[in-house]
PDB file of C-alpha atoms and ligand atoms in Angstrom:
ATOM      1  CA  UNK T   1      17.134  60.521  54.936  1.00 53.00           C
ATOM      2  CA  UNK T   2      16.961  58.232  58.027  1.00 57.00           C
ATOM      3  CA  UNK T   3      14.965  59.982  61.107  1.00 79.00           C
ATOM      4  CA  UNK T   4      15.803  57.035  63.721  1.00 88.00           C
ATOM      5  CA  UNK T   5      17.168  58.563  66.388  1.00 85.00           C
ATOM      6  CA  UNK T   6      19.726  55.760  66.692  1.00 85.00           C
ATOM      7  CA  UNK T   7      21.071  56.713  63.650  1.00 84.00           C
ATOM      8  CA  UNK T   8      24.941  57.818  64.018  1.00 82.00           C
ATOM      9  CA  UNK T   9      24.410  60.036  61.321  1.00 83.00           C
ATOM     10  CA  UNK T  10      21.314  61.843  63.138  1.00 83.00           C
ATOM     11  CA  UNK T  11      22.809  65.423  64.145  1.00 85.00           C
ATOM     12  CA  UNK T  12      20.023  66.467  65.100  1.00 89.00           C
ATOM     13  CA  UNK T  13      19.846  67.857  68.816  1.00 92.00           C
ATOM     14  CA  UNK T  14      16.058  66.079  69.751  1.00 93.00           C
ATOM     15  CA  UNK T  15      17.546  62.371  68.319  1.00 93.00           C
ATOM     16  CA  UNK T  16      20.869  63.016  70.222  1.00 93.00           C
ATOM     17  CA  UNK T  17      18.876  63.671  73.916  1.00 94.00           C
ATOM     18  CA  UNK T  18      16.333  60.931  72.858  1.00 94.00           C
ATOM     19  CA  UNK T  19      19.311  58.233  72.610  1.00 93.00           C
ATOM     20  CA  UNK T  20      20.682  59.724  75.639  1.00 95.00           C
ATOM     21  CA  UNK T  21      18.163  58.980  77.616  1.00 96.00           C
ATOM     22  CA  UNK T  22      18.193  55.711  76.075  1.00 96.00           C
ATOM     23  CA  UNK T  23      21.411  55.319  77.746  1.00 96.00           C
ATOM     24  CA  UNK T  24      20.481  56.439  81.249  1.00 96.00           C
ATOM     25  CA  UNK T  25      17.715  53.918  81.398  1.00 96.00           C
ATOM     26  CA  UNK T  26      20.267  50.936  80.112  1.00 97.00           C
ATOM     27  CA  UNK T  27      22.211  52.365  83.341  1.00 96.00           C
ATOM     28  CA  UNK T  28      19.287  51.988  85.483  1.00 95.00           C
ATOM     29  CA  UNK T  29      18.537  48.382  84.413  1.00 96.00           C
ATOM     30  CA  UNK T  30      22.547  47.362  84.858  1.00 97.00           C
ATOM     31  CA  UNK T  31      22.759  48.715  88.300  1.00 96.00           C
ATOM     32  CA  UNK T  32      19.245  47.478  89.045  1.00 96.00           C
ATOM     33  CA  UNK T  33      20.728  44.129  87.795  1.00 97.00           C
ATOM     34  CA  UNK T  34      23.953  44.187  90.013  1.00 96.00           C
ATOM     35  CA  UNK T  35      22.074  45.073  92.986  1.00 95.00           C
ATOM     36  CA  UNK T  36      19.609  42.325  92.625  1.00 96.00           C
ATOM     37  CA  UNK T  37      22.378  39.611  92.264  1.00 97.00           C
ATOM     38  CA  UNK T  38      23.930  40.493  95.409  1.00 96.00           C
ATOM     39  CA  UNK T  39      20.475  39.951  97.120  1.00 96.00           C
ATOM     40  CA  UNK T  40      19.419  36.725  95.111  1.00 96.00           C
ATOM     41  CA  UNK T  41      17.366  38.612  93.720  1.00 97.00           C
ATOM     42  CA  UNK T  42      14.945  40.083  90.656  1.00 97.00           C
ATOM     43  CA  UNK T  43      15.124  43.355  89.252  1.00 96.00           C
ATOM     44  CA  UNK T  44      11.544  43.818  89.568  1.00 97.00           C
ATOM     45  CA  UNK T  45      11.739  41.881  93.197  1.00 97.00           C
ATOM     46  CA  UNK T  46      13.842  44.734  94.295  1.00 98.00           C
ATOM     47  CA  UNK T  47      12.002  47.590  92.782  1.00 97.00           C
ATOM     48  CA  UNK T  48       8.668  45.951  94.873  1.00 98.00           C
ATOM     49  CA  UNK T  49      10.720  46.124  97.668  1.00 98.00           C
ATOM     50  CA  UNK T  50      11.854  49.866  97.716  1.00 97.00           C
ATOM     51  CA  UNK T  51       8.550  50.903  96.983  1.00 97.00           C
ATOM     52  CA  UNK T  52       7.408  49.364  99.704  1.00 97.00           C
ATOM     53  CA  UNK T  53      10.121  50.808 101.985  1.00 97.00           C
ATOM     54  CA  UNK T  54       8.415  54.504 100.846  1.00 95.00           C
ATOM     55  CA  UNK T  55       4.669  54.059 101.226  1.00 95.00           C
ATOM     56  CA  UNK T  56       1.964  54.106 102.261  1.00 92.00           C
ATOM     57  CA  UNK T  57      -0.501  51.224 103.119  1.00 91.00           C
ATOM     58  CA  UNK T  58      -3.098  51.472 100.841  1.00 90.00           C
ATOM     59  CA  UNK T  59      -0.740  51.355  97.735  1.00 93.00           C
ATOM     60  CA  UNK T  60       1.478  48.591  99.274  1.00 95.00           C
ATOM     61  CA  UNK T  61      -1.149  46.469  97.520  1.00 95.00           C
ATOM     62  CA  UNK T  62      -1.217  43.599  94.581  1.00 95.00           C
ATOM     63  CA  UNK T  63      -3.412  45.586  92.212  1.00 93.00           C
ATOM     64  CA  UNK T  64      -1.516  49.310  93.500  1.00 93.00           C
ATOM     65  CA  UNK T  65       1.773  47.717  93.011  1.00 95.00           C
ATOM     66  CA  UNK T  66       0.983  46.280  89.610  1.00 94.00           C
ATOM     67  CA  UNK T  67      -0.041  49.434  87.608  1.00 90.00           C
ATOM     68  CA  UNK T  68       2.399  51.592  89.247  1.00 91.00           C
ATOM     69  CA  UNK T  69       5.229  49.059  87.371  1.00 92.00           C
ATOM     70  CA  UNK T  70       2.704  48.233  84.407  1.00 89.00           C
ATOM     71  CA  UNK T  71       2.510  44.704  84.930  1.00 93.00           C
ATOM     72  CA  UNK T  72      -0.317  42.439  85.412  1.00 95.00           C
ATOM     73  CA  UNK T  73      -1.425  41.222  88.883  1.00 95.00           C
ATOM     74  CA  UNK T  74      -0.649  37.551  88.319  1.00 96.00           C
ATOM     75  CA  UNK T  75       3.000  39.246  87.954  1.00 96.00           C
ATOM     76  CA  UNK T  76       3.417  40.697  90.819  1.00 96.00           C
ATOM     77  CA  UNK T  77       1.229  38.273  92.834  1.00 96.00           C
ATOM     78  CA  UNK T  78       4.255  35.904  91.681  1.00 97.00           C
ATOM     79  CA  UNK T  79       6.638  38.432  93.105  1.00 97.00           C
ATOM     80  CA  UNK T  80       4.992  38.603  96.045  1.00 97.00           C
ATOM     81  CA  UNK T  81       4.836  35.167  96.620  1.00 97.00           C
ATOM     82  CA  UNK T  82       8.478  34.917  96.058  1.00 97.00           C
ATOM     83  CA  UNK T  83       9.334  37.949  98.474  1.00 98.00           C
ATOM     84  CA  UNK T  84       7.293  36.358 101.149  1.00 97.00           C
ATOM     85  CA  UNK T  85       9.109  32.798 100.892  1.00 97.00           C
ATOM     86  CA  UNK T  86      12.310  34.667 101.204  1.00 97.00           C
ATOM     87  CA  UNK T  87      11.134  35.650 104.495  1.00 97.00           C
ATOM     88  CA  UNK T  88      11.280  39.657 103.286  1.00 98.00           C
ATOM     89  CA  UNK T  89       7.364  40.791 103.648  1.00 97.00           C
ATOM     90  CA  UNK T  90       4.429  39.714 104.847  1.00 96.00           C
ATOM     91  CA  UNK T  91       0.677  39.821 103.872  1.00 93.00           C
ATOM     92  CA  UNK T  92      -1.948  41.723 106.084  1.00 90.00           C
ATOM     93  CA  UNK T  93      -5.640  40.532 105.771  1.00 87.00           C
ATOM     94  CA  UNK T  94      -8.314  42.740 106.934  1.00 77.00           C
ATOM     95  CA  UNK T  95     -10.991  41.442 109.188  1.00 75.00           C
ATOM     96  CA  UNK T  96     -13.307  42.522 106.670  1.00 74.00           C
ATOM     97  CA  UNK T  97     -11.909  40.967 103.522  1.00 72.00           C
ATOM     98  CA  UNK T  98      -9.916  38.550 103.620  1.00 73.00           C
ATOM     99  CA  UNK T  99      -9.370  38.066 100.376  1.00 76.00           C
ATOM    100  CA  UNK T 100      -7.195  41.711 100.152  1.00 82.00           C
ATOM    101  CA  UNK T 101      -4.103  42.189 101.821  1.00 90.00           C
ATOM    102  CA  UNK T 102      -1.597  44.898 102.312  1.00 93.00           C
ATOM    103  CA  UNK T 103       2.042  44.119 101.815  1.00 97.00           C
ATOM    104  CA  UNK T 104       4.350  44.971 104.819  1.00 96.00           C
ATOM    105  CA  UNK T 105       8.305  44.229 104.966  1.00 98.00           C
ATOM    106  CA  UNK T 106       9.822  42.135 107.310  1.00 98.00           C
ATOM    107  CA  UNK T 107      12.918  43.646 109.128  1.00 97.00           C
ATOM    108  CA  UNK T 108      15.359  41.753 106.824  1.00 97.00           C
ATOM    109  CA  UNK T 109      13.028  43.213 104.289  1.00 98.00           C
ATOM    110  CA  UNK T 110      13.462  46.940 105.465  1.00 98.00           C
ATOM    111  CA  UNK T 111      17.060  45.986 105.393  1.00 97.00           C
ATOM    112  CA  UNK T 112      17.486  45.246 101.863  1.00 97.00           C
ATOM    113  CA  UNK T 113      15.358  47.935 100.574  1.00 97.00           C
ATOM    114  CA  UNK T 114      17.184  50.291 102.186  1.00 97.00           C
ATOM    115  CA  UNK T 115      20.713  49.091 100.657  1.00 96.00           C
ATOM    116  CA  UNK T 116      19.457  48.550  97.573  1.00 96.00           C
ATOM    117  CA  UNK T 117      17.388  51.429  97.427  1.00 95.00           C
ATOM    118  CA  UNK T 118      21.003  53.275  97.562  1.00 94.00           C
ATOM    119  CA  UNK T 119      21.808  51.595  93.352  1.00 94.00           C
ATOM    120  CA  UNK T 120      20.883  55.251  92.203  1.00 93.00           C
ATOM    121  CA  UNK T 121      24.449  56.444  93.335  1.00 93.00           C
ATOM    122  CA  UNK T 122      26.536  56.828  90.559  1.00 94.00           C
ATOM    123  CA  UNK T 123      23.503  58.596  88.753  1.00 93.00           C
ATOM    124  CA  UNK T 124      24.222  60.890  91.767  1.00 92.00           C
ATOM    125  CA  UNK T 125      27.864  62.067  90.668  1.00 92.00           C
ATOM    126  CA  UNK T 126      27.359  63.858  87.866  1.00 95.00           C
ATOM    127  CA  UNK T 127      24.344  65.320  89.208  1.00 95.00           C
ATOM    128  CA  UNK T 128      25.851  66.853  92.247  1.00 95.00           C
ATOM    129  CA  UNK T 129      28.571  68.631  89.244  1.00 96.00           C
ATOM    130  CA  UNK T 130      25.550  70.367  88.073  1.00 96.00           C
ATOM    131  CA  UNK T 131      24.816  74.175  89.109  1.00 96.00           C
ATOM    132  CA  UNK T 132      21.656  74.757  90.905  1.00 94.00           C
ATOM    133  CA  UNK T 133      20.055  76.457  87.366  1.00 94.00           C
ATOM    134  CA  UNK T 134      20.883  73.936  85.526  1.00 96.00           C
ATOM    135  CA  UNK T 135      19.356  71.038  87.524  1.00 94.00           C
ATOM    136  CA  UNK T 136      15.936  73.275  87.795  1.00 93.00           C
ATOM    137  CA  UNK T 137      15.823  72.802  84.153  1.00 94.00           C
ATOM    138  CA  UNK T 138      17.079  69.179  83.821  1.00 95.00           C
ATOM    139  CA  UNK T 139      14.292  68.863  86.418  1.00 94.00           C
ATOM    140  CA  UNK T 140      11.359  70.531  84.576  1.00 92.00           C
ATOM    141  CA  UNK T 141      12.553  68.943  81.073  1.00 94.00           C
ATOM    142  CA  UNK T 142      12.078  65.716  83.078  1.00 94.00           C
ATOM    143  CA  UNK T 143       8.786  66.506  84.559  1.00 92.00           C
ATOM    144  CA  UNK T 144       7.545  67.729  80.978  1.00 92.00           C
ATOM    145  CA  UNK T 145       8.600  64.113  78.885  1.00 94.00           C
ATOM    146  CA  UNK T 146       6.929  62.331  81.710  1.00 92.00           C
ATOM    147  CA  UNK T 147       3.941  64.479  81.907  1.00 90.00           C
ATOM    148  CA  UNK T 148       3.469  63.746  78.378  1.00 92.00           C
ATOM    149  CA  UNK T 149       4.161  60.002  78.359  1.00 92.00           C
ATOM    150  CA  UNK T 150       1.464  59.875  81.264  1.00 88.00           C
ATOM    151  CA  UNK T 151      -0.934  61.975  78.731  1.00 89.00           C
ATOM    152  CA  UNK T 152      -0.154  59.187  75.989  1.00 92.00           C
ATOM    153  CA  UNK T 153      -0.829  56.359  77.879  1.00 88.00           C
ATOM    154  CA  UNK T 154       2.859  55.180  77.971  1.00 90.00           C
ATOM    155  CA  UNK T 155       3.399  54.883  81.801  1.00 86.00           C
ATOM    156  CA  UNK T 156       0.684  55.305  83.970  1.00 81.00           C
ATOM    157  CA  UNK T 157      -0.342  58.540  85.911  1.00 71.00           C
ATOM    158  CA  UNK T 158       2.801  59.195  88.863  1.00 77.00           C
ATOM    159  CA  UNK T 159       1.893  61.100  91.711  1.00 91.00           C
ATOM    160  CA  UNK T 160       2.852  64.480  90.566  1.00 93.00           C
ATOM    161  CA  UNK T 161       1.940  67.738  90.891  1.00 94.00           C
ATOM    162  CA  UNK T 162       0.527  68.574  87.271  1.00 90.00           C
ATOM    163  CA  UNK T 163      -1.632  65.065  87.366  1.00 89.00           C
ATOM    164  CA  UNK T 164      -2.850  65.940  91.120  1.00 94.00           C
ATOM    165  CA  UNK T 165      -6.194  67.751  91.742  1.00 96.00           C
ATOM    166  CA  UNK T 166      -4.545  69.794  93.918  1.00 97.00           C
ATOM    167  CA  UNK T 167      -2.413  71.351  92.043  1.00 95.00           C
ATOM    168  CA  UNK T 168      -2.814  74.981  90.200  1.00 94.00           C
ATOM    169  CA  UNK T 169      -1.254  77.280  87.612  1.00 92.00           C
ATOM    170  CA  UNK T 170       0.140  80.053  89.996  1.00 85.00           C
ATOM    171  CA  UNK T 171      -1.203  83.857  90.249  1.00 82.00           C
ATOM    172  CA  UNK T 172      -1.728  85.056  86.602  1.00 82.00           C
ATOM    173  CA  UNK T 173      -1.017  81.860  85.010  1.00 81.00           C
ATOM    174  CA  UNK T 174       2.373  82.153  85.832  1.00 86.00           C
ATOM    175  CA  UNK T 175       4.691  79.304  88.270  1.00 90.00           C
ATOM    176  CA  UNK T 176       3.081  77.167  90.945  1.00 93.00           C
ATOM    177  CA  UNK T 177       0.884  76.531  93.588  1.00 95.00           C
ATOM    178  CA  UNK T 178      -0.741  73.531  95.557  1.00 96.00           C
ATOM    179  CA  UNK T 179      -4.085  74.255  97.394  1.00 96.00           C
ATOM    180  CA  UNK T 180      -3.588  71.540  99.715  1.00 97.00           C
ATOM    181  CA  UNK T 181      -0.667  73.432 100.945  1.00 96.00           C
ATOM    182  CA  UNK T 182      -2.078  76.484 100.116  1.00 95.00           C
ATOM    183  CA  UNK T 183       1.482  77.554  99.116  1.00 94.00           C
ATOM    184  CA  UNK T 184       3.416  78.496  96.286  1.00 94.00           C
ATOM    185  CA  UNK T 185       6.166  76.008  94.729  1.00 95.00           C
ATOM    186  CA  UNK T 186       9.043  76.735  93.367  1.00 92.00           C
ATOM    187  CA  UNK T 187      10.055  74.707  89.986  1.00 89.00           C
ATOM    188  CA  UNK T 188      12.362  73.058  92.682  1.00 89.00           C
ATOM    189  CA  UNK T 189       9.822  71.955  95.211  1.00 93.00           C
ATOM    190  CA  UNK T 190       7.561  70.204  92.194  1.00 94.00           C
ATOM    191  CA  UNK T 191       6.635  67.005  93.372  1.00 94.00           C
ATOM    192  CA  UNK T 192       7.578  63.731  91.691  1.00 93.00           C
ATOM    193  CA  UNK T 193       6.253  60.937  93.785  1.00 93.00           C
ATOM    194  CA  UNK T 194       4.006  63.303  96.548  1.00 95.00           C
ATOM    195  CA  UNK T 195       2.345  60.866  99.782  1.00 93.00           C
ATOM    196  CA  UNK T 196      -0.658  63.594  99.302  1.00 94.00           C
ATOM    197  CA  UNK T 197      -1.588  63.373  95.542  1.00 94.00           C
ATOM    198  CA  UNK T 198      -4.581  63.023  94.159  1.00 94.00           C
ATOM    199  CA  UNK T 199      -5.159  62.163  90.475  1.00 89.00           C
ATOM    200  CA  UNK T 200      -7.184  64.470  88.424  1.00 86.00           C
TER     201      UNK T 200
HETATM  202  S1  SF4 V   1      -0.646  67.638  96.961  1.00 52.69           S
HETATM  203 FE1  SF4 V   1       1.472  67.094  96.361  1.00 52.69          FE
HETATM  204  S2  SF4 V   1       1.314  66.499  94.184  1.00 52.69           S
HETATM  205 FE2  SF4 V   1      -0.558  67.605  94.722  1.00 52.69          FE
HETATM  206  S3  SF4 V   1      -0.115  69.727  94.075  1.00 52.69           S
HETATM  207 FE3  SF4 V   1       0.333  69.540  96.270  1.00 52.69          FE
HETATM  208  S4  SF4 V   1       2.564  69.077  96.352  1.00 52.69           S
HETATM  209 FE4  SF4 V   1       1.858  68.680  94.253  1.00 52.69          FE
END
């Protein structure tokens, strides 16, 4: 018996979320594709760009930029090179090295990120159909496969609350809580991408 979980004759429930989420990320790449045309654009081009839009400097850098997408610096040293004969970003030397730079977008830059930035939308509908219970728990199934593709080595560490130093098993090893804040969170306020994390 076949256990691919492409197999049409798979019933089983794991195979049928697994090719699922197949599907979602196919949807990502085609509207990442169809926004990136409009601009002239690369997928990964854009996805450089939005990041940048969101951060801070000292991971709007070559060597930040290129393990946060897993690609190799020579990759997105080409993309930046690209982006900044477009007229989109510019480097930032520092007086003390100038062989490092931080990335910063032009205005046209800021201006494309934030359209683009917007090709999530009609990952938005059906969302916004779910009840509040149920998106807590699409939510922490989400956190959980990512947590453990992080463990594995798959993607590399994102700046979330169970790979941040910060972060704590709530009163009696039950829920939340982030000593930085020095408050409880609820499932809901889990972090995904948080400005203060600190990796473990
Ligand atoms: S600093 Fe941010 S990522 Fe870390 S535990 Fe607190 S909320 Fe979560």
């Amino acid at each position: 018996m076949s256990h691919s979980d492409f197999d049409p004759q798979n019933q089983r429930m794991d195979s049928k979320i697994i090719a699922s989420l197949e599907r979602i990320a196919q949807a990502f790449r085609v509207l990442l594709w169809t926004e990136s045309k409009e601009h002239a654009l690369s997928p990964i081009q854009v996805q450089v760009l939005i990041f940048l839009l969101h951060h801070s400097e000292e991971k709007r850098k070559v060597s930040y930029l290129a393990s946060e997408f897993n690609m190799t610096k020579a990759t997105i040293s080409d993309t930046v090179k690209s982006l900044e004969q477009k007229g989109l970003i510019s480097k930032e030397y520092t007086e003390r090295d100038t062989r490092s730079y931080a990335i910063r977008l032009s205005d046209k830059g800021k201006d494309i990120a934030s359209q683009t930035s917007l090709f999530t939308r009609e990952l938005r509908a059906p969302l916004d159909e779910l009840d509040a219970g149920d998106k807590e728990n699409l939510l922490l199934s989400l956190i959980g496969i990512i947590r453990h593709l992080n463990r594995v080595g798959v993607i590399t560490p994102q700046r979330m609350c169970f790979t941040c130093s910060h972060y704590r098993p709530g009163s009696g090893g039950q829920g939340h809580f982030c000593q930085l804040l020095n408050q409880s969170l609820a499932p809901t306020e889990l972090r995904v991408d948080c400005a203060e994390h600190v990796p473990v």
